[in-house]
Amino acid sequence: MGVTYKYFGAPDGATAARVPISMRPEELGGDELGMGGMFTKIKPETVAAMVLTGIQGVPLHRVPPLELVVLHPDYAVVKLPMTVVDPLRGVGEESVGAAAFIWSTVPDRGGPRDAFNVYQLLHEWQDFSHRLHDAGHQAYCLVWP
């Protein structure tokens, strides 16, 4: 079956910690990723590594760890470092394309990904980073089996 990840924005860790219980967008001041949220199979560690190594040029061993907000037997909530979200706001089309190409060549469990799909994903993340910034929110990820 696999693990599912929902990325969302919240003003602080206390609000983010309540998300799995309520899942009500109005408690977040609006669901940062649209009415249905962004559900994906891409781990937050992978997103962090891809942005920081592919766009920022940070060595993989220097990618900061995620911050655990809640650990529950049924789910977890982690906070992504702002160093992962912020770089996407100012990056240009050329950098997004280059990062997509680089990431597409890295095999994962499903094999290498199509560069155009990665490119589209990066643009979704870029939009997400703008919405987070505009709302004054930080990035969180709800993880559940």
mmCIF file of C-alpha atoms in Angstrom:
data_model
loop_
_atom_site.group_PDB
_atom_site.id
_atom_site.type_symbol
_atom_site.label_atom_id
_atom_site.label_comp_id
_atom_site.label_asym_id
_atom_site.label_seq_id
_atom_site.Cartn_x
_atom_site.Cartn_y
_atom_site.Cartn_z
ATOM 1 C CA MET A 1 0.000 0.000 0.000
ATOM 2 C CA GLY A 2 2.737 2.489 0.915
ATOM 3 C CA VAL A 3 2.942 5.703 2.839
ATOM 4 C CA THR A 4 1.024 8.844 1.853
ATOM 5 C CA TYR A 5 2.218 12.395 2.411
ATOM 6 C CA LYS A 6 0.084 15.550 2.551
ATOM 7 C CA TYR A 7 1.954 18.825 2.395
ATOM 8 C CA PHE A 8 0.302 21.848 3.961
ATOM 9 C CA GLY A 9 1.050 25.239 5.459
ATOM 10 C CA ALA A 10 0.431 26.380 9.018
ATOM 11 C CA PRO A 11 1.443 29.457 10.994
ATOM 12 C CA ASP A 12 3.181 27.420 13.725
ATOM 13 C CA GLY A 13 3.886 23.956 15.069
ATOM 14 C CA ALA A 14 0.940 23.978 17.489
ATOM 15 C CA THR A 15 -1.500 24.583 14.629
ATOM 16 C CA ALA A 16 0.235 21.990 12.459
ATOM 17 C CA ALA A 17 -0.014 19.445 15.278
ATOM 18 C CA ARG A 18 -3.814 19.799 15.309
ATOM 19 C CA VAL A 19 -4.186 19.172 11.565
ATOM 20 C CA PRO A 20 -4.351 15.354 11.675
ATOM 21 C CA ILE A 21 -7.110 15.530 14.269
ATOM 22 C CA SER A 22 -9.300 18.050 12.480
ATOM 23 C CA MET A 23 -8.130 18.084 8.840
ATOM 24 C CA ARG A 24 -10.264 21.211 8.511
ATOM 25 C CA PRO A 25 -8.707 23.755 6.130
ATOM 26 C CA GLU A 26 -10.360 26.696 7.920
ATOM 27 C CA GLU A 27 -8.266 25.946 11.004
ATOM 28 C CA LEU A 28 -5.180 26.521 8.901
ATOM 29 C CA GLY A 29 -6.427 29.834 7.617
ATOM 30 C CA GLY A 30 -7.148 28.121 4.310
ATOM 31 C CA ASP A 31 -5.670 24.969 2.855
ATOM 32 C CA GLU A 32 -2.388 26.111 1.335
ATOM 33 C CA LEU A 33 -2.478 23.464 -1.357
ATOM 34 C CA GLY A 34 -6.013 23.864 -2.615
ATOM 35 C CA MET A 35 -9.202 22.304 -1.385
ATOM 36 C CA GLY A 36 -7.932 18.725 -1.568
ATOM 37 C CA GLY A 37 -4.376 19.388 -0.439
ATOM 38 C CA MET A 38 -1.410 17.855 -2.178
ATOM 39 C CA PHE A 39 -1.227 14.143 -1.592
ATOM 40 C CA THR A 40 1.878 12.462 -2.938
ATOM 41 C CA LYS A 41 4.143 9.467 -2.518
ATOM 42 C CA ILE A 42 7.234 11.707 -2.509
ATOM 43 C CA LYS A 43 8.919 11.783 0.892
ATOM 44 C CA PRO A 44 9.693 15.150 2.485
ATOM 45 C CA GLU A 45 13.347 14.078 2.797
ATOM 46 C CA THR A 46 13.435 13.580 -0.967
ATOM 47 C CA VAL A 47 11.895 16.987 -1.625
ATOM 48 C CA ALA A 48 14.389 18.633 0.734
ATOM 49 C CA ALA A 49 17.348 16.883 -0.882
ATOM 50 C CA MET A 50 16.135 17.625 -4.403
ATOM 51 C CA VAL A 51 15.644 21.354 -3.773
ATOM 52 C CA LEU A 52 18.825 21.866 -1.808
ATOM 53 C CA THR A 53 21.113 19.766 -3.995
ATOM 54 C CA GLY A 54 19.462 20.361 -7.384
ATOM 55 C CA ILE A 55 18.748 24.077 -7.026
ATOM 56 C CA GLN A 56 21.001 25.355 -4.246
ATOM 57 C CA GLY A 57 24.005 23.091 -4.904
ATOM 58 C CA VAL A 58 24.188 21.999 -1.260
ATOM 59 C CA PRO A 59 26.039 18.680 -0.791
ATOM 60 C CA LEU A 60 23.666 15.875 0.138
ATOM 61 C CA HIS A 61 25.323 15.325 3.539
ATOM 62 C CA ARG A 62 24.560 18.983 4.416
ATOM 63 C CA VAL A 63 20.778 18.758 3.877
ATOM 64 C CA PRO A 64 19.229 19.637 7.269
ATOM 65 C CA PRO A 65 17.016 17.095 9.005
ATOM 66 C CA LEU A 66 13.266 17.483 9.195
ATOM 67 C CA GLU A 67 11.804 18.616 12.510
ATOM 68 C CA LEU A 68 9.378 16.165 14.105
ATOM 69 C CA VAL A 69 6.271 18.007 15.342
ATOM 70 C CA VAL A 70 4.045 15.048 16.276
ATOM 71 C CA LEU A 71 4.713 11.322 16.455
ATOM 72 C CA HIS A 72 1.536 9.316 16.920
ATOM 73 C CA PRO A 73 1.017 5.565 16.383
ATOM 74 C CA ASP A 74 -1.228 6.354 13.387
ATOM 75 C CA TYR A 75 0.577 9.354 11.834
ATOM 76 C CA ALA A 76 3.390 11.879 12.101
ATOM 77 C CA VAL A 77 3.735 15.571 11.282
ATOM 78 C CA VAL A 78 7.117 16.957 10.239
ATOM 79 C CA LYS A 79 8.238 20.501 9.512
ATOM 80 C CA LEU A 80 10.307 21.197 6.423
ATOM 81 C CA PRO A 81 13.127 23.692 6.945
ATOM 82 C CA MET A 82 12.507 27.117 5.408
ATOM 83 C CA THR A 83 15.820 26.618 3.585
ATOM 84 C CA VAL A 84 13.932 24.049 1.499
ATOM 85 C CA VAL A 85 10.872 26.181 0.728
ATOM 86 C CA ASP A 86 12.383 29.666 0.334
ATOM 87 C CA PRO A 87 14.825 28.931 -2.539
ATOM 88 C CA LEU A 88 11.944 27.973 -4.815
ATOM 89 C CA ARG A 89 10.428 31.456 -4.689
ATOM 90 C CA GLY A 90 13.291 33.197 -6.443
ATOM 91 C CA VAL A 91 14.544 30.514 -8.801
ATOM 92 C CA GLY A 92 14.185 30.993 -12.549
ATOM 93 C CA GLU A 93 12.912 28.732 -15.289
ATOM 94 C CA GLU A 94 16.401 27.596 -16.274
ATOM 95 C CA SER A 95 17.218 26.407 -12.734
ATOM 96 C CA VAL A 96 13.892 24.585 -12.441
ATOM 97 C CA GLY A 97 14.562 22.800 -15.731
ATOM 98 C CA ALA A 98 18.116 21.864 -14.738
ATOM 99 C CA ALA A 99 16.995 20.559 -11.333
ATOM 100 C CA ALA A 100 14.199 18.549 -12.987
ATOM 101 C CA PHE A 101 16.664 16.964 -15.372
ATOM 102 C CA ILE A 102 19.114 16.109 -12.582
ATOM 103 C CA TRP A 103 16.384 14.638 -10.383
ATOM 104 C CA SER A 104 14.938 12.642 -13.289
ATOM 105 C CA THR A 105 18.232 10.771 -13.662
ATOM 106 C CA VAL A 106 18.283 9.607 -10.035
ATOM 107 C CA PRO A 107 16.622 6.203 -9.838
ATOM 108 C CA ASP A 108 14.183 5.607 -7.024
ATOM 109 C CA ARG A 109 12.193 2.500 -6.221
ATOM 110 C CA GLY A 110 10.036 3.061 -9.288
ATOM 111 C CA GLY A 111 12.981 3.756 -11.574
ATOM 112 C CA PRO A 112 14.003 7.131 -13.016
ATOM 113 C CA ARG A 113 11.215 9.696 -13.360
ATOM 114 C CA ASP A 114 10.328 11.580 -16.496
ATOM 115 C CA ALA A 115 12.021 15.004 -16.429
ATOM 116 C CA PHE A 116 8.844 16.790 -17.539
ATOM 117 C CA ASN A 117 6.857 15.268 -14.641
ATOM 118 C CA VAL A 118 9.559 16.405 -12.221
ATOM 119 C CA TYR A 119 9.499 19.850 -13.856
ATOM 120 C CA GLN A 120 5.721 20.084 -13.287
ATOM 121 C CA LEU A 121 6.154 18.943 -9.691
ATOM 122 C CA LEU A 122 8.781 21.624 -9.088
ATOM 123 C CA HIS A 123 6.394 24.257 -10.424
ATOM 124 C CA GLU A 124 3.695 23.020 -8.026
ATOM 125 C CA TRP A 125 6.215 23.382 -5.209
ATOM 126 C CA GLN A 126 7.164 26.817 -6.453
ATOM 127 C CA ASP A 127 3.512 27.914 -6.304
ATOM 128 C CA PHE A 128 3.253 26.346 -2.843
ATOM 129 C CA SER A 129 6.280 28.293 -1.616
ATOM 130 C CA HIS A 130 4.735 31.569 -2.827
ATOM 131 C CA ARG A 131 1.426 30.818 -1.072
ATOM 132 C CA LEU A 132 3.235 29.912 2.142
ATOM 133 C CA HIS A 133 5.249 33.114 2.045
ATOM 134 C CA ASP A 134 2.180 35.250 1.307
ATOM 135 C CA ALA A 135 0.255 33.657 4.202
ATOM 136 C CA GLY A 136 3.216 33.866 6.592
ATOM 137 C CA HIS A 137 3.081 30.077 7.007
ATOM 138 C CA GLN A 138 5.700 27.371 7.204
ATOM 139 C CA ALA A 139 5.720 24.039 5.381
ATOM 140 C CA TYR A 140 4.600 20.868 7.120
ATOM 141 C CA CYS A 141 3.950 17.323 5.994
ATOM 142 C CA LEU A 142 1.422 14.880 7.385
ATOM 143 C CA VAL A 143 2.655 11.292 7.009
ATOM 144 C CA TRP A 144 0.438 8.280 7.440
ATOM 145 C CA PRO A 145 0.474 4.644 6.292
#
